[in-house]
Amino acid sequence: MDFALSAKAEDVSARAWDFMREHVFPAEPVYDAWRAERGHDDHAHPPVLEELKAEARRRGLWNLFHHELGGLSNLEYASVAEITGWSPVIAPEAMNVGAPDTGNMETLMLFGTPEQKSRWLEPLLEGEIRSGFAMTEPDVASSDARNIQTSIVRDGDEYVINGRKWWTSGAADERCQIFIVMGKTDPEGAPHRQQSMILVPRDAPGLEIVRHLPVFGYQDQHGHSELRFTDVRVPVGNLLAGEGDGFMIAQARLGPGRIHHCMRAIGMAERALALMVERTKNRVAFGRPLAEQGTVREAIALSRIEIDQTRLYVLKTADLIDKFGAKGAKTEISAIKVAAPRVALDVIDRAIQVHGGAGVSNDTVLARFYASARTLRIVDGPDAVHIRGIAKDELARERPYTG
C-alpha cells in the first residue's frame, strides 16, 4: 500500500486541522463550563455544539465517514478520524461522524427501506436527531451475542419487544429519537439466525429509560443508559433486513466503525504525547528539566514508537477493507481493536505520570482520555473475544516452512 495521503485526504485533513485549532479547541472550555454550571447529571445539549456543526458544514467537513457521502475511502478517512480524536468529546459530533450515529447511519444506508431512510436516516445525516444502538444486556454475557434474551415476537402487523438493555450510548440526550434494537425472533433457530434488528422510536409506549450509567464517574453529555422494553409494539415495517439477519447486520456495521474508534484512540494518544512533551520542557526536578531525565525520555520515545506502529496497522486494515471488504480484513479488524486502545492507555498513563497530580485531575484532558480509552477495551467486543478469534485464525494459517 502507498502510505502517503492522497491529494483529497491531504486537503480534507488540512481543513480539519484548521477547524480544530480555530474552533474546536477554543470551544472545549466553553463546553465544559456550560455543563459544569448545569451539573454533569444534566444531559442537555450545549449550544456551542450547534455553532460548531454549522461551521463544520460551512467548511465541507460534514458526514465524511462514508465514501458515498464524503467521497473518502476508509484509508483516506482514517486520518480525519485521528484528527477528531484530539478532541473526542466534541469534534466527532461537530462533524457528524460520532458513534453510535455513524454505525446506525451506515446500517440504514445498507439495510433500510425507503420509508426507514426517509423517516430516520435523512434527519441523522442532517444532524437534526441522534440515535442509539441497543444490544448489550445486564443479565447475560453479551460479548457472545447468542446469549441475548430480548424477545422480538411477531403479532399480526406488529412486533412485540420485551427485554432489558444497558450501555445504550446516546439515550440520555433527548435528541436521541431512534434505537436499533437487537433481539431474538427465533429462539429455536440456528445459533446465528436467531437474532434480528428492529427500529424502536424513543416515544414508543412501553420503552422506559431506567437510568444513565457513569463511566469511571463521568456522565457523558449524551449518556450511556439502561433501557427496559415492556410489550413495546412497533410496525412490522420497522424490521431491518429480514428475520434472522441480526448477526449479518452487526458484522457489516463493525468493520469501518472499528477503524474510526482506533484512529480516534490514536488521536487521543497523540494529544497525550503532545501534553507530555510540553510538560517535560517546562518542569524542573532535581536540578534539570524533566525532558533531560532518562526515564522521561524513555516514556516519550516508547510512546512515539508505539503510536506509529499502531497507526500503520490501522491504515493497513483500512486499506484491506477498501480493497477486499470487511471479510477480507477480519483478523486485522480484531487485531487493531485490541492494539489501539492498549497503546492509547499506555501513552496516556505515561502522560499522567509526568503530570503528577494534575494528570488525575480535570485540569487536563488526560483523566477523561484514560477513562475513554479503557472503555474501548470493552465496547464493540472485549479484548478477550478479539484475541480468541485472532488465535483461531493464526492456528489455521498455512506456513511456508515449519521446521
Tab-separated table of N, CA, C and O in Angstrom, residues 7-60:
chain	number	residue	atom	x	y	z
A	7	ALA	N	-4.184	13.347	-2.464
A	7	ALA	CA	-4.368	14.808	-2.508
A	7	ALA	C	-5.680	15.196	-1.832
A	7	ALA	O	-5.759	16.198	-1.109
A	8	LYS	N	-6.727	14.391	-2.043
A	8	LYS	CA	-8.030	14.677	-1.438
A	8	LYS	C	-7.950	14.586	0.085
A	8	LYS	O	-8.442	15.461	0.810
A	9	ALA	N	-7.298	13.518	0.587
A	9	ALA	CA	-7.188	13.347	2.033
A	9	ALA	C	-6.321	14.435	2.656
A	9	ALA	O	-6.596	14.899	3.773
A	10	GLU	N	-5.277	14.846	1.953
A	10	GLU	CA	-4.427	15.937	2.456
A	10	GLU	C	-5.230	17.215	2.594
A	10	GLU	O	-5.118	17.931	3.592
A	11	ASP	N	-6.058	17.497	1.591
A	11	ASP	CA	-6.868	18.714	1.632
A	11	ASP	C	-7.868	18.674	2.786
A	11	ASP	O	-7.981	19.636	3.555
A	12	VAL	N	-8.573	17.549	2.922
A	12	VAL	CA	-9.564	17.444	3.984
A	12	VAL	C	-8.893	17.496	5.352
A	12	VAL	O	-9.377	18.158	6.277
A	13	SER	N	-7.757	16.819	5.490
A	13	SER	CA	-7.051	16.816	6.772
A	13	SER	C	-6.583	18.221	7.147
A	13	SER	O	-6.674	18.627	8.309
A	14	ALA	N	-6.086	18.954	6.163
A	14	ALA	CA	-5.638	20.328	6.432
A	14	ALA	C	-6.805	21.203	6.882
A	14	ALA	O	-6.684	21.993	7.829
A	15	ARG	N	-7.950	21.045	6.216
A	15	ARG	CA	-9.121	21.828	6.611
A	15	ARG	C	-9.643	21.393	7.979
A	15	ARG	O	-10.127	22.217	8.768
A	16	ALA	N	-9.539	20.088	8.274
A	16	ALA	CA	-9.957	19.600	9.586
A	16	ALA	C	-9.070	20.174	10.692
A	16	ALA	O	-9.559	20.573	11.758
A	17	TRP	N	-7.751	20.245	10.446
A	17	TRP	CA	-6.854	20.824	11.448
A	17	TRP	C	-7.147	22.303	11.669
A	17	TRP	O	-7.126	22.785	12.804
A	18	ASP	N	-7.425	23.023	10.596
A	18	ASP	CA	-7.785	24.438	10.748
A	18	ASP	C	-9.035	24.582	11.611
A	18	ASP	O	-9.111	25.437	12.499
A	19	PHE	N	-10.015	23.735	11.348
A	19	PHE	CA	-11.263	23.756	12.112
A	19	PHE	C	-10.996	23.451	13.584
A	19	PHE	O	-11.540	24.112	14.485
A	20	MET	N	-10.140	22.466	13.843
A	20	MET	CA	-9.826	22.097	15.225
A	20	MET	C	-9.152	23.258	15.954
A	20	MET	O	-9.538	23.619	17.075
A	21	ARG	N	-8.140	23.831	15.332
A	21	ARG	CA	-7.377	24.896	16.002
A	21	ARG	C	-8.187	26.170	16.165
A	21	ARG	O	-8.104	26.850	17.202
A	22	GLU	N	-8.986	26.513	15.165
A	22	GLU	CA	-9.696	27.782	15.185
A	22	GLU	C	-11.017	27.718	15.952
A	22	GLU	O	-11.487	28.742	16.465
A	23	HIS	N	-11.621	26.531	16.045
A	23	HIS	CA	-12.960	26.454	16.632
A	23	HIS	C	-13.120	25.379	17.711
A	23	HIS	O	-13.716	25.646	18.753
A	24	VAL	N	-12.648	24.153	17.452
A	24	VAL	CA	-12.933	23.060	18.383
A	24	VAL	C	-12.176	23.214	19.698
A	24	VAL	O	-12.779	23.185	20.782
A	25	PHE	N	-10.852	23.372	19.636
A	25	PHE	CA	-10.088	23.518	20.879
A	25	PHE	C	-10.545	24.721	21.699
A	25	PHE	O	-10.710	24.616	22.928
A	26	PRO	N	-10.796	25.890	21.066
A	26	PRO	CA	-11.322	27.013	21.857
A	26	PRO	C	-12.706	26.731	22.452
A	26	PRO	O	-13.083	27.345	23.458
A	27	ALA	N	-13.467	25.822	21.841
A	27	ALA	CA	-14.816	25.525	22.342
A	27	ALA	C	-14.787	24.584	23.537
A	27	ALA	O	-15.790	24.498	24.279
A	28	GLU	N	-13.691	23.878	23.764
A	28	GLU	CA	-13.648	22.902	24.859
A	28	GLU	C	-13.950	23.536	26.228
A	28	GLU	O	-14.806	23.018	26.964
A	29	PRO	N	-13.293	24.641	26.607
A	29	PRO	CA	-13.628	25.224	27.908
A	29	PRO	C	-15.042	25.786	27.959
A	29	PRO	O	-15.675	25.788	29.027
A	30	VAL	N	-15.563	26.239	26.833
A	30	VAL	CA	-16.947	26.737	26.785
A	30	VAL	C	-17.914	25.585	27.052
A	30	VAL	O	-18.860	25.708	27.840
A	31	TYR	N	-17.668	24.472	26.378
A	31	TYR	CA	-18.489	23.264	26.546
A	31	TYR	C	-18.444	22.785	27.995
A	31	TYR	O	-19.482	22.517	28.618
A	32	ASP	N	-17.237	22.692	28.555
A	32	ASP	CA	-17.078	22.193	29.925
A	32	ASP	C	-17.729	23.124	30.946
A	32	ASP	O	-18.368	22.665	31.903
A	33	ALA	N	-17.571	24.434	30.750
A	33	ALA	CA	-18.153	25.389	31.693
A	33	ALA	C	-19.672	25.334	31.661
A	33	ALA	O	-20.338	25.416	32.701
A	34	TRP	N	-20.235	25.186	30.469
A	34	TRP	CA	-21.695	25.119	30.334
A	34	TRP	C	-22.236	23.901	31.062
A	34	TRP	O	-23.228	23.980	31.790
A	35	ARG	N	-21.558	22.757	30.898
A	35	ARG	CA	-22.010	21.528	31.562
A	35	ARG	C	-21.802	21.615	33.077
A	35	ARG	O	-22.638	21.160	33.850
A	36	ALA	N	-20.674	22.200	33.496
A	36	ALA	CA	-20.396	22.316	34.931
A	36	ALA	C	-21.435	23.195	35.613
A	36	ALA	O	-21.873	22.914	36.735
A	37	GLU	N	-21.848	24.253	34.953
A	37	GLU	CA	-22.832	25.176	35.531
A	37	GLU	C	-24.178	24.490	35.737
A	37	GLU	O	-24.872	24.722	36.721
A	38	ARG	N	-24.532	23.603	34.813
A	38	ARG	CA	-25.824	22.922	34.893
A	38	ARG	C	-25.753	21.643	35.730
A	38	ARG	O	-26.788	21.090	36.106
A	39	GLY	N	-24.537	21.174	36.001
A	39	GLY	CA	-24.380	19.904	36.698
A	39	GLY	C	-24.211	18.781	35.693
A	39	GLY	O	-24.947	18.708	34.692
A	40	HIS	N	-23.239	17.934	35.930
A	40	HIS	CA	-22.907	16.924	34.922
A	40	HIS	C	-23.935	15.806	34.831
A	40	HIS	O	-23.875	14.984	33.919
A	41	ASP	N	-24.915	15.779	35.754
A	41	ASP	CA	-26.014	14.827	35.608
A	41	ASP	C	-27.080	15.350	34.651
A	41	ASP	O	-28.035	14.645	34.329
A	42	ASP	N	-26.917	16.590	34.212
A	42	ASP	CA	-27.821	17.183	33.231
A	42	ASP	C	-27.296	16.831	31.832
A	42	ASP	O	-26.128	17.046	31.532
A	43	HIS	N	-28.159	16.289	30.997
A	43	HIS	CA	-27.719	15.804	29.690
A	43	HIS	C	-28.214	16.687	28.550
A	43	HIS	O	-28.305	16.234	27.403
A	44	ALA	N	-28.514	17.941	28.861
A	44	ALA	CA	-28.938	18.867	27.815
A	44	ALA	C	-27.790	19.130	26.845
A	44	ALA	O	-26.620	18.891	27.132
A	45	HIS	N	-28.150	19.644	25.695
A	45	HIS	CA	-27.220	19.818	24.581
A	45	HIS	C	-26.533	21.185	24.662
A	45	HIS	O	-27.201	22.218	24.555
A	46	PRO	N	-25.202	21.231	24.863
A	46	PRO	CA	-24.514	22.527	24.923
A	46	PRO	C	-24.660	23.302	23.614
A	46	PRO	O	-24.357	22.765	22.537
A	47	PRO	N	-25.106	24.544	23.669
A	47	PRO	CA	-25.346	25.319	22.440
A	47	PRO	C	-24.120	25.465	21.552
A	47	PRO	O	-24.248	25.579	20.326
A	48	VAL	N	-22.915	25.456	22.151
A	48	VAL	CA	-21.714	25.652	21.340
A	48	VAL	C	-21.568	24.563	20.283
A	48	VAL	O	-20.981	24.801	19.216
A	49	LEU	N	-22.145	23.387	20.524
A	49	LEU	CA	-22.039	22.321	19.535
A	49	LEU	C	-22.797	22.654	18.254
A	49	LEU	O	-22.352	22.306	17.155
A	50	GLU	N	-23.930	23.324	18.381
A	50	GLU	CA	-24.668	23.707	17.176
A	50	GLU	C	-23.874	24.730	16.364
A	50	GLU	O	-23.896	24.708	15.129
A	51	GLU	N	-23.162	25.609	17.050
A	51	GLU	CA	-22.302	26.565	16.343
A	51	GLU	C	-21.186	25.829	15.607
A	51	GLU	O	-20.856	26.159	14.454
A	52	LEU	N	-20.610	24.826	16.262
A	52	LEU	CA	-19.540	24.055	15.633
A	52	LEU	C	-20.068	23.257	14.444
A	52	LEU	O	-19.389	23.142	13.410
A	53	LYS	N	-21.253	22.691	14.567
A	53	LYS	CA	-21.826	21.922	13.465
A	53	LYS	C	-22.047	22.812	12.244
A	53	LYS	O	-21.750	22.407	11.112
A	54	ALA	N	-22.540	23.998	12.474
A	54	ALA	CA	-22.756	24.925	11.354
A	54	ALA	C	-21.430	25.288	10.687
A	54	ALA	O	-21.337	25.369	9.456
A	55	GLU	N	-20.398	25.508	11.492
A	55	GLU	CA	-19.086	25.849	10.945
A	55	GLU	C	-18.482	24.675	10.178
A	55	GLU	O	-17.877	24.854	9.112
A	56	ALA	N	-18.645	23.455	10.716
A	56	ALA	CA	-18.124	22.276	10.021
A	56	ALA	C	-18.792	22.107	8.664
A	56	ALA	O	-18.126	21.803	7.656
A	57	ARG	N	-20.086	22.311	8.608
A	57	ARG	CA	-20.791	22.202	7.322
A	57	ARG	C	-20.301	23.267	6.365
A	57	ARG	O	-20.124	23.006	5.162
A	58	ARG	N	-20.110	24.479	6.872
A	58	ARG	CA	-19.646	25.567	6.008
A	58	ARG	C	-18.293	25.236	5.407
A	58	ARG	O	-18.003	25.603	4.257
A	59	ARG	N	-17.466	24.512	6.150
A	59	ARG	CA	-16.118	24.172	5.691
A	59	ARG	C	-16.069	22.849	4.910
A	59	ARG	O	-14.989	22.399	4.538
A	60	GLY	N	-17.199	22.236	4.668
A	60	GLY	CA	-17.214	20.976	3.936
A	60	GLY	C	-16.673	19.809	4.735
A	60	GLY	O	-16.129	18.859	4.164
